[in-house]
PDB file of C-alpha atoms in Angstrom:
ATOM      1  CA  ASP A   1     139.572  51.483  65.884  1.00  0.00           C
ATOM      2  CA  ALA A   2     138.756  50.079  62.472  1.00  0.00           C
ATOM      3  CA  GLY A   3     135.677  51.575  60.842  1.00  0.00           C
ATOM      4  CA  ILE A   4     133.211  48.825  61.622  1.00  0.00           C
ATOM      5  CA  THR A   5     129.661  49.529  62.700  1.00  0.00           C
ATOM      6  CA  GLN A   6     127.235  46.871  63.801  1.00  0.00           C
ATOM      7  CA  SER A   7     123.520  47.496  64.065  1.00  0.00           C
ATOM      8  CA  PRO A   8     121.512  47.095  66.110  1.00  0.00           C
ATOM      9  CA  ARG A   9     123.705  46.891  69.214  1.00  0.00           C
ATOM     10  CA  HIS A  10     120.977  45.221  71.240  1.00  0.00           C
ATOM     11  CA  LYS A  11     117.860  43.394  70.177  1.00  0.00           C
ATOM     12  CA  VAL A  12     115.195  41.326  71.857  1.00  0.00           C
ATOM     13  CA  THR A  13     113.022  39.276  69.556  1.00  0.00           C
ATOM     14  CA  GLU A  14     110.470  36.499  69.785  1.00  0.00           C
ATOM     15  CA  THR A  15     110.995  32.913  68.772  1.00  0.00           C
ATOM     16  CA  GLY A  16     110.078  32.331  65.154  1.00  0.00           C
ATOM     17  CA  THR A  17     110.597  35.863  63.927  1.00  0.00           C
ATOM     18  CA  PRO A  18     113.177  36.793  61.300  1.00  0.00           C
ATOM     19  CA  VAL A  19     116.073  38.982  62.390  1.00  0.00           C
ATOM     20  CA  THR A  20     118.716  40.748  60.340  1.00  0.00           C
ATOM     21  CA  LEU A  21     121.955  42.086  61.758  1.00  0.00           C
ATOM     22  CA  ARG A  22     124.024  44.523  59.780  1.00  0.00           C
ATOM     23  CA  CYS A  23     127.765  45.026  59.616  1.00  0.00           C
ATOM     24  CA  HIS A  24     129.049  48.097  57.832  1.00  0.00           C
ATOM     25  CA  GLN A  25     132.722  48.852  57.181  1.00  0.00           C
ATOM     26  CA  THR A  26     134.467  51.907  55.840  1.00  0.00           C
ATOM     27  CA  GLU A  27     137.853  50.220  55.339  1.00  0.00           C
ATOM     28  CA  ASN A  28     137.190  48.618  51.944  1.00  0.00           C
ATOM     29  CA  HIS A  29     138.456  45.295  53.310  1.00  0.00           C
ATOM     30  CA  ARG A  30     137.715  42.302  51.149  1.00  0.00           C
ATOM     31  CA  TYR A  31     137.007  39.749  53.859  1.00  0.00           C
ATOM     32  CA  MET A  32     134.131  39.963  56.324  1.00  0.00           C
ATOM     33  CA  TYR A  33     133.077  37.492  58.995  1.00  0.00           C
ATOM     34  CA  TRP A  34     130.223  36.841  61.374  1.00  0.00           C
ATOM     35  CA  TYR A  35     131.034  35.148  64.671  1.00  0.00           C
ATOM     36  CA  ARG A  36     128.902  34.315  67.658  1.00  0.00           C
ATOM     37  CA  GLN A  37     130.312  34.366  71.165  1.00  0.00           C
ATOM     38  CA  ASP A  38     128.912  32.144  73.874  1.00  0.00           C
ATOM     39  CA  PRO A  39     130.286  31.342  77.335  1.00  0.00           C
ATOM     40  CA  GLY A  40     132.493  28.274  77.227  1.00  0.00           C
ATOM     41  CA  HIS A  41     132.601  28.218  73.442  1.00  0.00           C
ATOM     42  CA  GLY A  42     134.708  31.228  72.595  1.00  0.00           C
ATOM     43  CA  LEU A  43     134.048  32.651  69.156  1.00  0.00           C
ATOM     44  CA  ARG A  44     132.600  30.427  66.496  1.00  0.00           C
ATOM     45  CA  LEU A  45     132.451  31.345  62.836  1.00  0.00           C
ATOM     46  CA  ILE A  46     128.972  31.460  61.341  1.00  0.00           C
ATOM     47  CA  HIS A  47     129.588  32.678  57.783  1.00  0.00           C
ATOM     48  CA  TYR A  48     132.219  34.642  55.984  1.00  0.00           C
ATOM     49  CA  SER A  49     132.590  36.552  52.754  1.00  0.00           C
ATOM     50  CA  TYR A  50     135.612  36.878  50.504  1.00  0.00           C
ATOM     51  CA  GLY A  51     134.064  39.408  48.148  1.00  0.00           C
ATOM     52  CA  VAL A  52     130.810  40.859  46.890  1.00  0.00           C
ATOM     53  CA  LYS A  53     128.318  38.039  46.467  1.00  0.00           C
ATOM     54  CA  ASP A  54     130.976  35.527  47.562  1.00  0.00           C
ATOM     55  CA  THR A  55     130.132  33.861  50.838  1.00  0.00           C
ATOM     56  CA  ASP A  56     130.712  30.558  52.512  1.00  0.00           C
ATOM     57  CA  LYS A  57     129.659  28.658  55.610  1.00  0.00           C
ATOM     58  CA  GLY A  58     131.555  28.523  58.821  1.00  0.00           C
ATOM     59  CA  GLU A  59     131.443  26.150  61.743  1.00  0.00           C
ATOM     60  CA  VAL A  60     127.920  26.967  62.991  1.00  0.00           C
ATOM     61  CA  SER A  61     125.977  28.099  59.929  1.00  0.00           C
ATOM     62  CA  ASP A  62     122.706  26.204  60.475  1.00  0.00           C
ATOM     63  CA  GLY A  63     119.787  28.594  60.888  1.00  0.00           C
ATOM     64  CA  TYR A  64     121.713  31.556  59.477  1.00  0.00           C
ATOM     65  CA  SER A  65     122.067  33.100  56.057  1.00  0.00           C
ATOM     66  CA  VAL A  66     124.165  36.004  54.841  1.00  0.00           C
ATOM     67  CA  SER A  67     124.317  38.419  51.970  1.00  0.00           C
ATOM     68  CA  ARG A  68     126.909  40.809  50.656  1.00  0.00           C
ATOM     69  CA  SER A  69     125.703  42.986  47.823  1.00  0.00           C
ATOM     70  CA  LYS A  70     128.255  45.743  48.467  1.00  0.00           C
ATOM     71  CA  THR A  71     131.822  45.673  49.714  1.00  0.00           C
ATOM     72  CA  GLU A  72     130.920  47.655  52.793  1.00  0.00           C
ATOM     73  CA  ASP A  73     127.880  45.725  54.026  1.00  0.00           C
ATOM     74  CA  PHE A  74     127.564  42.169  55.305  1.00  0.00           C
ATOM     75  CA  LEU A  75     124.143  41.107  56.550  1.00  0.00           C
ATOM     76  CA  LEU A  76     123.400  38.190  58.827  1.00  0.00           C
ATOM     77  CA  THR A  77     119.843  36.864  58.836  1.00  0.00           C
ATOM     78  CA  LEU A  78     118.212  34.503  61.258  1.00  0.00           C
ATOM     79  CA  GLU A  79     115.327  33.217  59.187  1.00  0.00           C
ATOM     80  CA  SER A  80     113.312  32.043  62.180  1.00  0.00           C
ATOM     81  CA  ALA A  81     114.972  32.906  65.463  1.00  0.00           C
ATOM     82  CA  THR A  82     115.289  30.268  68.177  1.00  0.00           C
ATOM     83  CA  SER A  83     116.326  30.570  71.805  1.00  0.00           C
ATOM     84  CA  SER A  84     119.585  28.772  71.005  1.00  0.00           C
ATOM     85  CA  GLN A  85     120.525  31.750  68.871  1.00  0.00           C
ATOM     86  CA  THR A  86     120.586  34.041  71.875  1.00  0.00           C
ATOM     87  CA  SER A  87     124.175  35.215  71.784  1.00  0.00           C
ATOM     88  CA  VAL A  88     126.534  38.072  71.160  1.00  0.00           C
ATOM     89  CA  TYR A  89     127.306  38.437  67.480  1.00  0.00           C
ATOM     90  CA  PHE A  90     130.533  39.979  66.268  1.00  0.00           C
ATOM     91  CA  CYS A  91     131.368  41.112  62.799  1.00  0.00           C
ATOM     92  CA  ALA A  92     135.012  41.153  61.752  1.00  0.00           C
ATOM     93  CA  ILE A  93     136.894  42.379  58.708  1.00  0.00           C
ATOM     94  CA  SER A  94     140.243  41.446  57.282  1.00  0.00           C
ATOM     95  CA  LEU A  95     142.351  43.004  54.590  1.00  0.00           C
ATOM     96  CA  GLY A  96     143.489  39.807  52.972  1.00  0.00           C
ATOM     97  CA  GLN A  97     143.778  36.075  53.126  1.00  0.00           C
ATOM     98  CA  GLY A  98     147.433  36.083  54.040  1.00  0.00           C
ATOM     99  CA  LEU A  99     149.335  38.367  56.330  1.00  0.00           C
ATOM    100  CA  SER A 100     146.527  40.232  57.982  1.00  0.00           C
ATOM    101  CA  GLU A 101     144.650  40.237  61.220  1.00  0.00           C
ATOM    102  CA  ALA A 102     140.936  40.633  61.796  1.00  0.00           C
ATOM    103  CA  PHE A 103     139.367  43.729  63.252  1.00  0.00           C
ATOM    104  CA  PHE A 104     136.179  43.384  65.220  1.00  0.00           C
ATOM    105  CA  GLY A 105     133.020  45.400  65.567  1.00  0.00           C
ATOM    106  CA  GLN A 106     131.447  46.281  68.893  1.00  0.00           C
ATOM    107  CA  GLY A 107     129.049  43.360  68.849  1.00  0.00           C
ATOM    108  CA  THR A 108     125.288  42.869  68.834  1.00  0.00           C
ATOM    109  CA  ARG A 109     123.624  41.308  71.834  1.00  0.00           C
ATOM    110  CA  LEU A 110     120.632  39.315  70.618  1.00  0.00           C
ATOM    111  CA  THR A 111     118.082  37.795  72.966  1.00  0.00           C
ATOM    112  CA  VAL A 112     115.449  35.447  71.624  1.00  0.00           C
ATOM    113  CA  VAL A 113     112.529  34.977  74.011  1.00  0.00           C
TER     114      VAL A 113
ATOM    115  CA  ALA B   1     139.172  18.270  63.180  1.00  0.00           C
ATOM    116  CA  GLN B   2     141.559  21.184  63.230  1.00  0.00           C
ATOM    117  CA  SER B   3     141.414  23.054  66.497  1.00  0.00           C
ATOM    118  CA  VAL B   4     142.859  25.628  68.830  1.00  0.00           C
ATOM    119  CA  SER B   5     143.179  24.718  72.495  1.00  0.00           C
ATOM    120  CA  GLN B   6     143.516  27.026  75.432  1.00  0.00           C
ATOM    121  CA  HIS B   7     144.192  24.961  78.491  1.00  0.00           C
ATOM    122  CA  ASN B   8     143.225  27.381  81.211  1.00  0.00           C
ATOM    123  CA  HIS B   9     139.616  28.421  81.524  1.00  0.00           C
ATOM    124  CA  HIS B  10     140.094  30.896  84.371  1.00  0.00           C
ATOM    125  CA  VAL B  11     143.322  32.208  85.844  1.00  0.00           C
ATOM    126  CA  ILE B  12     143.439  34.285  89.010  1.00  0.00           C
ATOM    127  CA  LEU B  13     146.597  36.219  89.839  1.00  0.00           C
ATOM    128  CA  SER B  14     147.689  38.915  92.211  1.00  0.00           C
ATOM    129  CA  GLU B  15     149.079  42.137  90.837  1.00  0.00           C
ATOM    130  CA  ALA B  16     152.770  41.906  89.880  1.00  0.00           C
ATOM    131  CA  ALA B  17     152.576  38.155  89.362  1.00  0.00           C
ATOM    132  CA  SER B  18     153.840  36.716  86.111  1.00  0.00           C
ATOM    133  CA  LEU B  19     151.406  35.404  83.529  1.00  0.00           C
ATOM    134  CA  GLU B  20     151.609  32.600  81.025  1.00  0.00           C
ATOM    135  CA  LEU B  21     148.567  31.455  79.068  1.00  0.00           C
ATOM    136  CA  GLY B  22     148.852  28.354  76.944  1.00  0.00           C
ATOM    137  CA  CYS B  23     147.683  27.932  73.374  1.00  0.00           C
ATOM    138  CA  ASN B  24     148.128  24.891  71.159  1.00  0.00           C
ATOM    139  CA  TYR B  25     146.867  24.321  67.651  1.00  0.00           C
ATOM    140  CA  SER B  26     146.531  21.278  65.456  1.00  0.00           C
ATOM    141  CA  TYR B  27     147.119  22.696  61.969  1.00  0.00           C
ATOM    142  CA  GLY B  28     150.094  21.564  59.970  1.00  0.00           C
ATOM    143  CA  GLY B  29     152.070  23.820  57.685  1.00  0.00           C
ATOM    144  CA  THR B  30     152.557  27.541  57.942  1.00  0.00           C
ATOM    145  CA  VAL B  31     150.007  29.279  60.095  1.00  0.00           C
ATOM    146  CA  ASN B  32     149.382  32.802  61.272  1.00  0.00           C
ATOM    147  CA  LEU B  33     148.907  33.150  65.010  1.00  0.00           C
ATOM    148  CA  PHE B  34     147.168  35.801  67.058  1.00  0.00           C
ATOM    149  CA  TRP B  35     146.265  36.732  70.589  1.00  0.00           C
ATOM    150  CA  TYR B  36     143.233  38.907  71.135  1.00  0.00           C
ATOM    151  CA  VAL B  37     142.009  40.497  74.346  1.00  0.00           C
ATOM    152  CA  GLN B  38     138.436  41.305  75.295  1.00  0.00           C
ATOM    153  CA  TYR B  39     137.925  43.675  78.198  1.00  0.00           C
ATOM    154  CA  PRO B  40     134.585  43.393  80.007  1.00  0.00           C
ATOM    155  CA  GLY B  41     131.751  44.553  77.792  1.00  0.00           C
ATOM    156  CA  GLN B  42     133.986  45.352  74.864  1.00  0.00           C
ATOM    157  CA  HIS B  43     134.928  43.892  71.519  1.00  0.00           C
ATOM    158  CA  LEU B  44     138.056  41.917  70.723  1.00  0.00           C
ATOM    159  CA  GLN B  45     141.273  43.813  70.210  1.00  0.00           C
ATOM    160  CA  LEU B  46     144.503  42.490  68.790  1.00  0.00           C
ATOM    161  CA  LEU B  47     147.308  42.042  71.333  1.00  0.00           C
ATOM    162  CA  LEU B  48     149.935  40.593  69.049  1.00  0.00           C
ATOM    163  CA  LYS B  49     150.444  38.493  65.958  1.00  0.00           C
ATOM    164  CA  TYR B  50     152.973  36.135  64.447  1.00  0.00           C
ATOM    165  CA  PHE B  51     153.393  35.609  60.734  1.00  0.00           C
ATOM    166  CA  SER B  52     157.044  34.628  60.338  1.00  0.00           C
ATOM    167  CA  GLY B  53     160.554  35.428  61.535  1.00  0.00           C
ATOM    168  CA  ASP B  54     161.543  35.867  65.177  1.00  0.00           C
ATOM    169  CA  PRO B  55     159.408  33.424  67.156  1.00  0.00           C
ATOM    170  CA  LEU B  56     159.323  35.783  70.131  1.00  0.00           C
ATOM    171  CA  VAL B  57     156.721  38.398  69.379  1.00  0.00           C
ATOM    172  CA  LYS B  58     156.131  41.542  71.382  1.00  0.00           C
ATOM    173  CA  GLY B  59     152.731  43.114  71.522  1.00  0.00           C
ATOM    174  CA  ILE B  60     150.980  45.975  73.200  1.00  0.00           C
ATOM    175  CA  LYS B  61     150.768  46.612  76.942  1.00  0.00           C
ATOM    176  CA  GLY B  62     153.881  44.580  77.747  1.00  0.00           C
ATOM    177  CA  PHE B  63     152.595  41.277  76.418  1.00  0.00           C
ATOM    178  CA  GLU B  64     154.711  38.868  74.429  1.00  0.00           C
ATOM    179  CA  ALA B  65     154.238  35.435  72.943  1.00  0.00           C
ATOM    180  CA  GLU B  66     156.559  32.691  71.832  1.00  0.00           C
ATOM    181  CA  PHE B  67     155.914  30.498  68.824  1.00  0.00           C
ATOM    182  CA  ILE B  68     157.344  27.006  69.239  1.00  0.00           C
ATOM    183  CA  LYS B  69     156.743  25.183  65.997  1.00  0.00           C
ATOM    184  CA  SER B  70     157.762  21.761  67.291  1.00  0.00           C
ATOM    185  CA  LYS B  71     155.178  22.006  70.042  1.00  0.00           C
ATOM    186  CA  PHE B  72     152.464  23.675  67.937  1.00  0.00           C
ATOM    187  CA  SER B  73     152.264  26.267  70.669  1.00  0.00           C
ATOM    188  CA  PHE B  74     151.928  30.030  70.933  1.00  0.00           C
ATOM    189  CA  ASN B  75     151.898  30.902  74.615  1.00  0.00           C
ATOM    190  CA  LEU B  76     151.167  34.390  75.867  1.00  0.00           C
ATOM    191  CA  ARG B  77     153.292  35.904  78.620  1.00  0.00           C
ATOM    192  CA  LYS B  78     153.559  39.020  80.714  1.00  0.00           C
ATOM    193  CA  PRO B  79     156.193  39.432  83.436  1.00  0.00           C
ATOM    194  CA  SER B  80     154.050  41.501  85.795  1.00  0.00           C
ATOM    195  CA  VAL B  81     150.285  41.782  85.488  1.00  0.00           C
ATOM    196  CA  GLN B  82     148.171  44.737  86.522  1.00  0.00           C
ATOM    197  CA  TRP B  83     144.572  44.946  87.664  1.00  0.00           C
ATOM    198  CA  SER B  84     143.771  46.533  84.296  1.00  0.00           C
ATOM    199  CA  ASP B  85     144.789  43.293  82.570  1.00  0.00           C
ATOM    200  CA  THR B  86     141.623  41.666  83.872  1.00  0.00           C
ATOM    201  CA  ALA B  87     139.987  40.458  80.672  1.00  0.00           C
ATOM    202  CA  GLU B  88     139.379  37.424  78.530  1.00  0.00           C
ATOM    203  CA  TYR B  89     142.178  36.342  76.223  1.00  0.00           C
ATOM    204  CA  PHE B  90     141.707  34.455  72.988  1.00  0.00           C
ATOM    205  CA  CYS B  91     144.242  32.641  70.906  1.00  0.00           C
ATOM    206  CA  ALA B  92     143.455  32.447  67.185  1.00  0.00           C
ATOM    207  CA  VAL B  93     144.952  30.638  64.221  1.00  0.00           C
ATOM    208  CA  LYS B  94     144.654  31.285  60.528  1.00  0.00           C
ATOM    209  CA  PRO B  95     145.363  28.050  58.654  1.00  0.00           C
ATOM    210  CA  PRO B  96     147.840  27.673  55.831  1.00  0.00           C
ATOM    211  CA  GLU B  97     147.035  28.877  52.322  1.00  0.00           C
ATOM    212  CA  GLY B  98     144.427  26.650  50.757  1.00  0.00           C
ATOM    213  CA  ALA B  99     141.057  25.310  51.749  1.00  0.00           C
ATOM    214  CA  GLY B 100     139.713  27.003  54.844  1.00  0.00           C
ATOM    215  CA  SER B 101     142.470  29.577  54.953  1.00  0.00           C
ATOM    216  CA  TYR B 102     139.989  32.437  54.978  1.00  0.00           C
ATOM    217  CA  GLN B 103     138.901  31.408  58.403  1.00  0.00           C
ATOM    218  CA  LEU B 104     140.280  32.596  61.705  1.00  0.00           C
ATOM    219  CA  THR B 105     139.697  29.897  64.301  1.00  0.00           C
ATOM    220  CA  PHE B 106     139.570  30.836  67.960  1.00  0.00           C
ATOM    221  CA  GLY B 107     140.242  28.995  71.153  1.00  0.00           C
ATOM    222  CA  LYS B 108     137.570  29.034  73.844  1.00  0.00           C
ATOM    223  CA  GLY B 109     139.281  31.808  75.737  1.00  0.00           C
ATOM    224  CA  THR B 110     140.933  32.219  79.116  1.00  0.00           C
ATOM    225  CA  LYS B 111     139.518  34.592  81.671  1.00  0.00           C
ATOM    226  CA  LEU B 112     142.163  36.412  83.645  1.00  0.00           C
ATOM    227  CA  SER B 113     141.248  37.982  86.957  1.00  0.00           C
ATOM    228  CA  VAL B 114     143.902  40.133  88.583  1.00  0.00           C
ATOM    229  CA  ILE B 115     143.453  40.846  92.273  1.00  0.00           C
ATOM    230  CA  PRO B 116     144.749  44.207  93.477  1.00  0.00           C
TER     231      PRO B 116
END
């Protein structure tokens, strides 16, 4: 498996609180992604990064922000968690824009109550 | 909007039956195509990928997929499924070089249940 670590693996939080999920990679891959997985929706891209301090929005970015201050770490922040953000969050990394696949972390199950 | 469509939400098969899962995409130009598998409670793992060349791609665990450019399709096949193939399968497309090409877009997934 690719060297991707997500933390925490499980979290329960209250509505309105800020939450930060961390993705750490040891592969020195340039591209990193945050997806959320929900039944009936598959995986939807939240934000992605194409380098240190270079990030962009994905399909479902509202309510989320990201930061990448180092190649190996990509943080996803829910500024004020809502119940609609209850989901499983997956981090992925990719070597390059072209001929490369994405490798996924183990996922973080977030419950907002 | 550009999209990836998986036509079957849930497929139920008996062991040894043949499998074909459909995937269609709406991007024009050269795309990269992938099938991922997610076993219960686990993360996504790559089954196979297509970048160029032979449109019939062989992956792990006996899976294969055929890229048909004229139909914008990349269907996944396996001649004889096993109970251990029970999982959710996702088709994914990376758009052509240019705007949005960093993104890997997924279909909604197909759950496969194999009955012993």
